[in-house]
Amino acid sequence: MDESEDVPKDFVKLKSEKLSVDEVSELVISPYCGAVSLFIGTTRNNFEGKKVIHLEYEAYTSMAESEIKKICRDVRQKWPSVKHIAVHHRLGVVPITEASVIIAVSSPHRAESLEAVMYCINTLKASVPIWKK
Amino acid sequence: QVSVLYFARSAELAGLRCETLWVPRQVTSLQLWEEIVKVHPRLAVIRDQVVFAVRQEYVLLGDQLLVLQPGDEVAIIPPISGG
């Protein structure tokens, strides 16, 4: 890897296979960054008093990707020192305790990446066209 | 003409996931919804939970004027619950 080419990148993926924390965090690692912050959303075993065995996610994929990219743009405006952003969301069936979404953000110091990750997940839940079937 | 994509409950009620519809070039978002309901009357029951998107931007059902181009994508989405 050419270190001078460490251009900030957004990695957005919607996939039906199991998500990997290693894979997502490795995407954002950078020699210029001392912090990588991670959020993992996992399927809980209860929802509104009912037992849950798995959740099934569906998406309007083209718009979901463009909305997630908008979130990345917003993040870079609010926290200009953020380096790389990765958002992976799983579609289809997600059994309990498995990850439905993983968000990773890198920045030189920890405050920005921590705040950016929180912003990403909160905004994703409010605005990205993905739903539980 | 526009492409209409139906998701989740709207796909079940309409009986299909995707079709081309002819609609006026300039309509309010509410009028566009009503054109779609004319073709699939069963969709009327979900009106209060529907999320509408035109050209991949959210649109509220109301007086917002839309200027549509041939091939524009209209999507009928359920309330979102991702993450």
mmCIF file of C-alpha atoms in Angstrom:
data_model
loop_
_atom_site.group_PDB
_atom_site.id
_atom_site.type_symbol
_atom_site.label_atom_id
_atom_site.label_comp_id
_atom_site.label_asym_id
_atom_site.label_seq_id
_atom_site.Cartn_x
_atom_site.Cartn_y
_atom_site.Cartn_z
ATOM 1 C CA MET A 1 0.000 0.000 0.000
ATOM 2 C CA ASP A 2 1.371 3.422 -0.959
ATOM 3 C CA GLU A 3 1.049 5.463 2.245
ATOM 4 C CA SER A 4 0.779 8.772 0.434
ATOM 5 C CA GLU A 5 -2.338 7.451 -1.303
ATOM 6 C CA ASP A 6 -4.372 7.148 1.909
ATOM 7 C CA VAL A 7 -7.354 9.020 0.469
ATOM 8 C CA PRO A 8 -10.464 8.976 2.675
ATOM 9 C CA LYS A 9 -12.824 6.234 1.527
ATOM 10 C CA ASP A 10 -16.371 5.082 2.199
ATOM 11 C CA PHE A 11 -17.059 1.353 2.142
ATOM 12 C CA VAL A 12 -20.773 0.606 1.884
ATOM 13 C CA LYS A 13 -22.064 -2.912 1.449
ATOM 14 C CA LEU A 14 -25.416 -4.678 1.709
ATOM 15 C CA LYS A 15 -24.986 -8.442 1.728
ATOM 16 C CA SER A 16 -26.783 -11.601 2.718
ATOM 17 C CA GLU A 17 -23.743 -13.440 4.073
ATOM 18 C CA LYS A 18 -22.644 -13.295 7.701
ATOM 19 C CA LEU A 19 -20.900 -10.014 8.531
ATOM 20 C CA SER A 20 -17.322 -9.959 9.727
ATOM 21 C CA VAL A 21 -16.053 -7.534 12.342
ATOM 22 C CA ASP A 22 -12.458 -8.247 11.283
ATOM 23 C CA GLU A 23 -13.224 -7.466 7.671
ATOM 24 C CA VAL A 24 -15.034 -4.211 8.421
ATOM 25 C CA SER A 25 -12.459 -2.893 10.878
ATOM 26 C CA GLU A 26 -9.589 -3.747 8.552
ATOM 27 C CA LEU A 27 -11.197 -1.638 5.820
ATOM 28 C CA VAL A 28 -10.830 1.559 7.859
ATOM 29 C CA ILE A 29 -7.410 1.029 9.405
ATOM 30 C CA SER A 30 -4.923 3.696 8.411
ATOM 31 C CA PRO A 31 -1.386 4.555 9.467
ATOM 32 C CA TYR A 32 -2.560 8.146 10.022
ATOM 33 C CA CYS A 33 -5.268 7.114 12.465
ATOM 34 C CA GLY A 34 -4.889 6.324 16.119
ATOM 35 C CA ALA A 35 -8.541 5.446 16.581
ATOM 36 C CA VAL A 36 -10.977 2.985 15.020
ATOM 37 C CA SER A 37 -14.470 3.041 16.512
ATOM 38 C CA LEU A 38 -16.899 0.216 15.909
ATOM 39 C CA PHE A 39 -20.624 -0.348 16.303
ATOM 40 C CA ILE A 40 -22.167 -3.785 15.937
ATOM 41 C CA GLY A 41 -25.961 -4.132 15.871
ATOM 42 C CA THR A 42 -27.052 -7.660 16.748
ATOM 43 C CA THR A 43 -30.404 -9.419 16.711
ATOM 44 C CA ARG A 44 -31.997 -9.482 20.162
ATOM 45 C CA ASN A 45 -34.064 -12.395 21.429
ATOM 46 C CA ASN A 46 -37.111 -10.249 22.261
ATOM 47 C CA PHE A 47 -39.117 -7.444 20.691
ATOM 48 C CA GLU A 48 -42.151 -5.776 22.229
ATOM 49 C CA GLY A 49 -42.648 -8.615 24.681
ATOM 50 C CA LYS A 50 -42.424 -11.340 22.049
ATOM 51 C CA LYS A 51 -39.709 -13.955 21.650
ATOM 52 C CA VAL A 52 -37.533 -13.543 18.562
ATOM 53 C CA ILE A 53 -35.665 -16.387 16.847
ATOM 54 C CA HIS A 54 -34.394 -14.423 13.907
ATOM 55 C CA LEU A 55 -35.070 -11.215 12.006
ATOM 56 C CA GLU A 56 -35.335 -10.894 8.270
ATOM 57 C CA TYR A 57 -34.221 -7.685 6.600
ATOM 58 C CA GLU A 58 -35.227 -6.377 3.225
ATOM 59 C CA ALA A 59 -34.088 -3.187 1.495
ATOM 60 C CA TYR A 60 -34.737 -0.847 -1.404
ATOM 61 C CA THR A 61 -31.108 -1.467 -2.179
ATOM 62 C CA SER A 62 -30.248 1.291 -4.647
ATOM 63 C CA MET A 63 -31.718 3.964 -2.399
ATOM 64 C CA ALA A 64 -30.305 2.362 0.767
ATOM 65 C CA GLU A 65 -26.798 2.581 -0.660
ATOM 66 C CA SER A 66 -27.264 6.187 -1.731
ATOM 67 C CA GLU A 67 -28.722 7.148 1.669
ATOM 68 C CA ILE A 68 -25.788 5.516 3.471
ATOM 69 C CA LYS A 69 -23.383 7.398 1.206
ATOM 70 C CA LYS A 70 -25.215 10.620 2.130
ATOM 71 C CA ILE A 71 -24.627 9.778 5.784
ATOM 72 C CA CYS A 72 -20.916 9.343 5.033
ATOM 73 C CA ARG A 73 -20.856 12.775 3.378
ATOM 74 C CA ASP A 74 -22.566 14.305 6.408
ATOM 75 C CA VAL A 75 -20.061 12.643 8.718
ATOM 76 C CA ARG A 76 -17.153 14.144 6.797
ATOM 77 C CA GLN A 77 -18.730 17.594 6.978
ATOM 78 C CA LYS A 78 -19.296 17.365 10.720
ATOM 79 C CA TRP A 79 -16.008 15.646 11.563
ATOM 80 C CA PRO A 80 -13.501 16.598 8.858
ATOM 81 C CA SER A 81 -10.677 14.615 10.439
ATOM 82 C CA VAL A 82 -12.514 11.309 9.916
ATOM 83 C CA LYS A 83 -10.509 9.110 7.591
ATOM 84 C CA HIS A 84 -12.374 6.001 6.445
ATOM 85 C CA ILE A 85 -15.960 4.914 7.013
ATOM 86 C CA ALA A 86 -17.315 1.393 6.534
ATOM 87 C CA VAL A 87 -20.980 0.411 6.821
ATOM 88 C CA HIS A 88 -22.006 -3.178 6.213
ATOM 89 C CA HIS A 89 -25.646 -4.192 6.621
ATOM 90 C CA ARG A 90 -26.893 -7.726 6.312
ATOM 91 C CA LEU A 91 -30.046 -8.543 4.354
ATOM 92 C CA GLY A 92 -32.187 -11.655 4.587
ATOM 93 C CA VAL A 93 -32.368 -13.808 7.700
ATOM 94 C CA VAL A 94 -30.195 -12.823 10.681
ATOM 95 C CA PRO A 95 -30.339 -15.300 13.619
ATOM 96 C CA ILE A 96 -30.215 -14.038 17.219
ATOM 97 C CA THR A 97 -26.861 -12.714 18.407
ATOM 98 C CA GLU A 98 -25.557 -12.388 14.868
ATOM 99 C CA ALA A 99 -24.739 -8.957 13.498
ATOM 100 C CA SER A 100 -27.238 -7.152 11.303
ATOM 101 C CA VAL A 101 -25.066 -4.069 10.924
ATOM 102 C CA ILE A 102 -21.407 -3.172 11.513
ATOM 103 C CA ILE A 103 -20.144 0.406 11.302
ATOM 104 C CA ALA A 104 -16.457 1.318 11.586
ATOM 105 C CA VAL A 105 -14.893 4.783 11.457
ATOM 106 C CA SER A 106 -11.230 5.765 11.710
ATOM 107 C CA SER A 107 -9.789 9.119 12.741
ATOM 108 C CA PRO A 108 -6.474 10.422 14.074
ATOM 109 C CA HIS A 109 -7.893 10.856 17.603
ATOM 110 C CA ARG A 110 -10.674 9.021 19.348
ATOM 111 C CA ALA A 111 -13.349 11.703 19.904
ATOM 112 C CA GLU A 112 -14.269 12.106 16.236
ATOM 113 C CA SER A 113 -14.560 8.428 15.379
ATOM 114 C CA LEU A 114 -16.645 7.700 18.491
ATOM 115 C CA GLU A 115 -19.049 10.539 17.738
ATOM 116 C CA ALA A 116 -19.186 9.712 14.035
ATOM 117 C CA VAL A 117 -20.104 6.074 14.673
ATOM 118 C CA MET A 118 -22.962 7.112 16.944
ATOM 119 C CA TYR A 119 -24.202 9.581 14.348
ATOM 120 C CA CYS A 120 -24.025 6.900 11.638
ATOM 121 C CA ILE A 121 -26.119 4.318 13.416
ATOM 122 C CA ASN A 122 -28.693 6.838 14.664
ATOM 123 C CA THR A 123 -29.120 8.356 11.227
ATOM 124 C CA LEU A 124 -29.129 4.980 9.488
ATOM 125 C CA LYS A 125 -31.999 3.820 11.662
ATOM 126 C CA ALA A 126 -33.959 6.971 10.886
ATOM 127 C CA SER A 127 -33.355 7.377 7.181
ATOM 128 C CA VAL A 128 -32.092 4.313 5.299
ATOM 129 C CA PRO A 129 -34.780 2.264 3.469
ATOM 130 C CA ILE A 130 -34.156 -1.071 5.143
ATOM 131 C CA TRP A 131 -36.891 -2.816 7.144
ATOM 132 C CA LYS A 132 -37.636 -5.970 9.091
ATOM 133 C CA LYS A 133 -40.051 -8.223 7.238
ATOM 134 C CA GLN B 1 -44.243 6.812 -17.755
ATOM 135 C CA VAL B 2 -42.691 5.850 -14.437
ATOM 136 C CA SER B 3 -41.446 2.598 -12.925
ATOM 137 C CA VAL B 4 -43.203 1.762 -9.704
ATOM 138 C CA LEU B 5 -41.517 -0.594 -7.230
ATOM 139 C CA TYR B 6 -43.627 -2.280 -4.571
ATOM 140 C CA PHE B 7 -42.039 -3.566 -1.374
ATOM 141 C CA ALA B 8 -43.259 -5.663 1.570
ATOM 142 C CA ARG B 9 -46.969 -5.296 2.270
ATOM 143 C CA SER B 10 -47.553 -3.109 -0.789
ATOM 144 C CA ALA B 11 -46.146 -5.903 -2.992
ATOM 145 C CA GLU B 12 -48.510 -8.403 -1.383
ATOM 146 C CA LEU B 13 -51.515 -6.114 -1.856
ATOM 147 C CA ALA B 14 -50.650 -5.097 -5.413
ATOM 148 C CA GLY B 15 -49.715 -8.659 -6.351
ATOM 149 C CA LEU B 16 -46.489 -7.584 -8.028
ATOM 150 C CA ARG B 17 -43.093 -6.068 -7.285
ATOM 151 C CA CYS B 18 -42.599 -3.783 -10.246
ATOM 152 C CA GLU B 19 -44.494 -2.249 -13.149
ATOM 153 C CA THR B 20 -44.590 0.709 -15.532
ATOM 154 C CA LEU B 21 -47.420 3.178 -15.102
ATOM 155 C CA TRP B 22 -48.492 6.160 -17.171
ATOM 156 C CA VAL B 23 -49.044 9.225 -15.013
ATOM 157 C CA PRO B 24 -49.222 12.982 -15.697
ATOM 158 C CA ARG B 25 -45.830 14.690 -15.928
ATOM 159 C CA GLN B 26 -46.689 17.129 -13.134
ATOM 160 C CA VAL B 27 -48.540 15.808 -10.114
ATOM 161 C CA THR B 28 -48.606 16.367 -6.409
ATOM 162 C CA SER B 29 -47.292 13.450 -4.382
ATOM 163 C CA LEU B 30 -50.802 12.784 -3.126
ATOM 164 C CA GLN B 31 -52.164 12.700 -6.688
ATOM 165 C CA LEU B 32 -49.416 10.267 -7.675
ATOM 166 C CA TRP B 33 -50.386 7.988 -4.783
ATOM 167 C CA GLU B 34 -54.023 8.200 -5.849
ATOM 168 C CA GLU B 35 -53.123 7.246 -9.449
ATOM 169 C CA ILE B 36 -51.388 4.158 -8.096
ATOM 170 C CA VAL B 37 -54.338 3.283 -5.868
ATOM 171 C CA LYS B 38 -56.654 3.530 -8.904
ATOM 172 C CA VAL B 39 -54.689 0.688 -10.457
ATOM 173 C CA HIS B 40 -54.422 -1.285 -7.199
ATOM 174 C CA PRO B 41 -57.348 -0.337 -4.936
ATOM 175 C CA ARG B 42 -56.224 -2.737 -2.186
ATOM 176 C CA LEU B 43 -53.276 -0.416 -1.505
ATOM 177 C CA ALA B 44 -55.648 2.094 0.097
ATOM 178 C CA VAL B 45 -55.505 0.231 3.412
ATOM 179 C CA ILE B 46 -51.805 0.972 3.956
ATOM 180 C CA ARG B 47 -51.964 4.683 3.145
ATOM 181 C CA ASP B 48 -51.088 5.746 6.687
ATOM 182 C CA GLN B 49 -47.958 3.575 6.930
ATOM 183 C CA VAL B 50 -46.662 4.123 3.435
ATOM 184 C CA VAL B 51 -43.272 5.671 2.799
ATOM 185 C CA PHE B 52 -42.985 7.082 -0.703
ATOM 186 C CA ALA B 53 -39.764 7.642 -2.628
ATOM 187 C CA VAL B 54 -39.385 9.300 -6.021
ATOM 188 C CA ARG B 55 -36.021 9.228 -7.801
ATOM 189 C CA GLN B 56 -34.603 7.746 -4.571
ATOM 190 C CA GLU B 57 -35.624 10.703 -2.428
ATOM 191 C CA TYR B 58 -38.294 10.504 0.259
ATOM 192 C CA VAL B 59 -41.515 12.312 -0.539
ATOM 193 C CA LEU B 60 -44.346 12.995 1.885
ATOM 194 C CA LEU B 61 -47.859 12.318 0.650
ATOM 195 C CA GLY B 62 -49.282 15.785 0.213
ATOM 196 C CA ASP B 63 -49.150 18.906 -1.900
ATOM 197 C CA GLN B 64 -45.519 18.631 -2.916
ATOM 198 C CA LEU B 65 -45.392 19.119 -6.679
ATOM 199 C CA LEU B 66 -43.406 16.498 -8.564
ATOM 200 C CA VAL B 67 -42.108 16.967 -12.099
ATOM 201 C CA LEU B 68 -41.675 13.466 -13.465
ATOM 202 C CA GLN B 69 -39.464 12.314 -16.320
ATOM 203 C CA PRO B 70 -39.976 9.131 -18.319
ATOM 204 C CA GLY B 71 -38.326 6.225 -16.528
ATOM 205 C CA ASP B 72 -38.332 7.874 -13.086
ATOM 206 C CA GLU B 73 -38.418 5.343 -10.261
ATOM 207 C CA VAL B 74 -41.194 5.532 -7.687
ATOM 208 C CA ALA B 75 -41.003 3.215 -4.673
ATOM 209 C CA ILE B 76 -43.591 2.241 -2.095
ATOM 210 C CA ILE B 77 -41.733 1.264 1.038
ATOM 211 C CA PRO B 78 -42.911 0.168 4.499
ATOM 212 C CA PRO B 79 -41.883 2.096 7.649
ATOM 213 C CA ILE B 80 -38.118 1.668 7.990
ATOM 214 C CA SER B 81 -36.543 -0.442 10.721
ATOM 215 C CA GLY B 82 -32.984 -1.172 9.710
ATOM 216 C CA GLY B 83 -29.790 -1.070 11.749
#
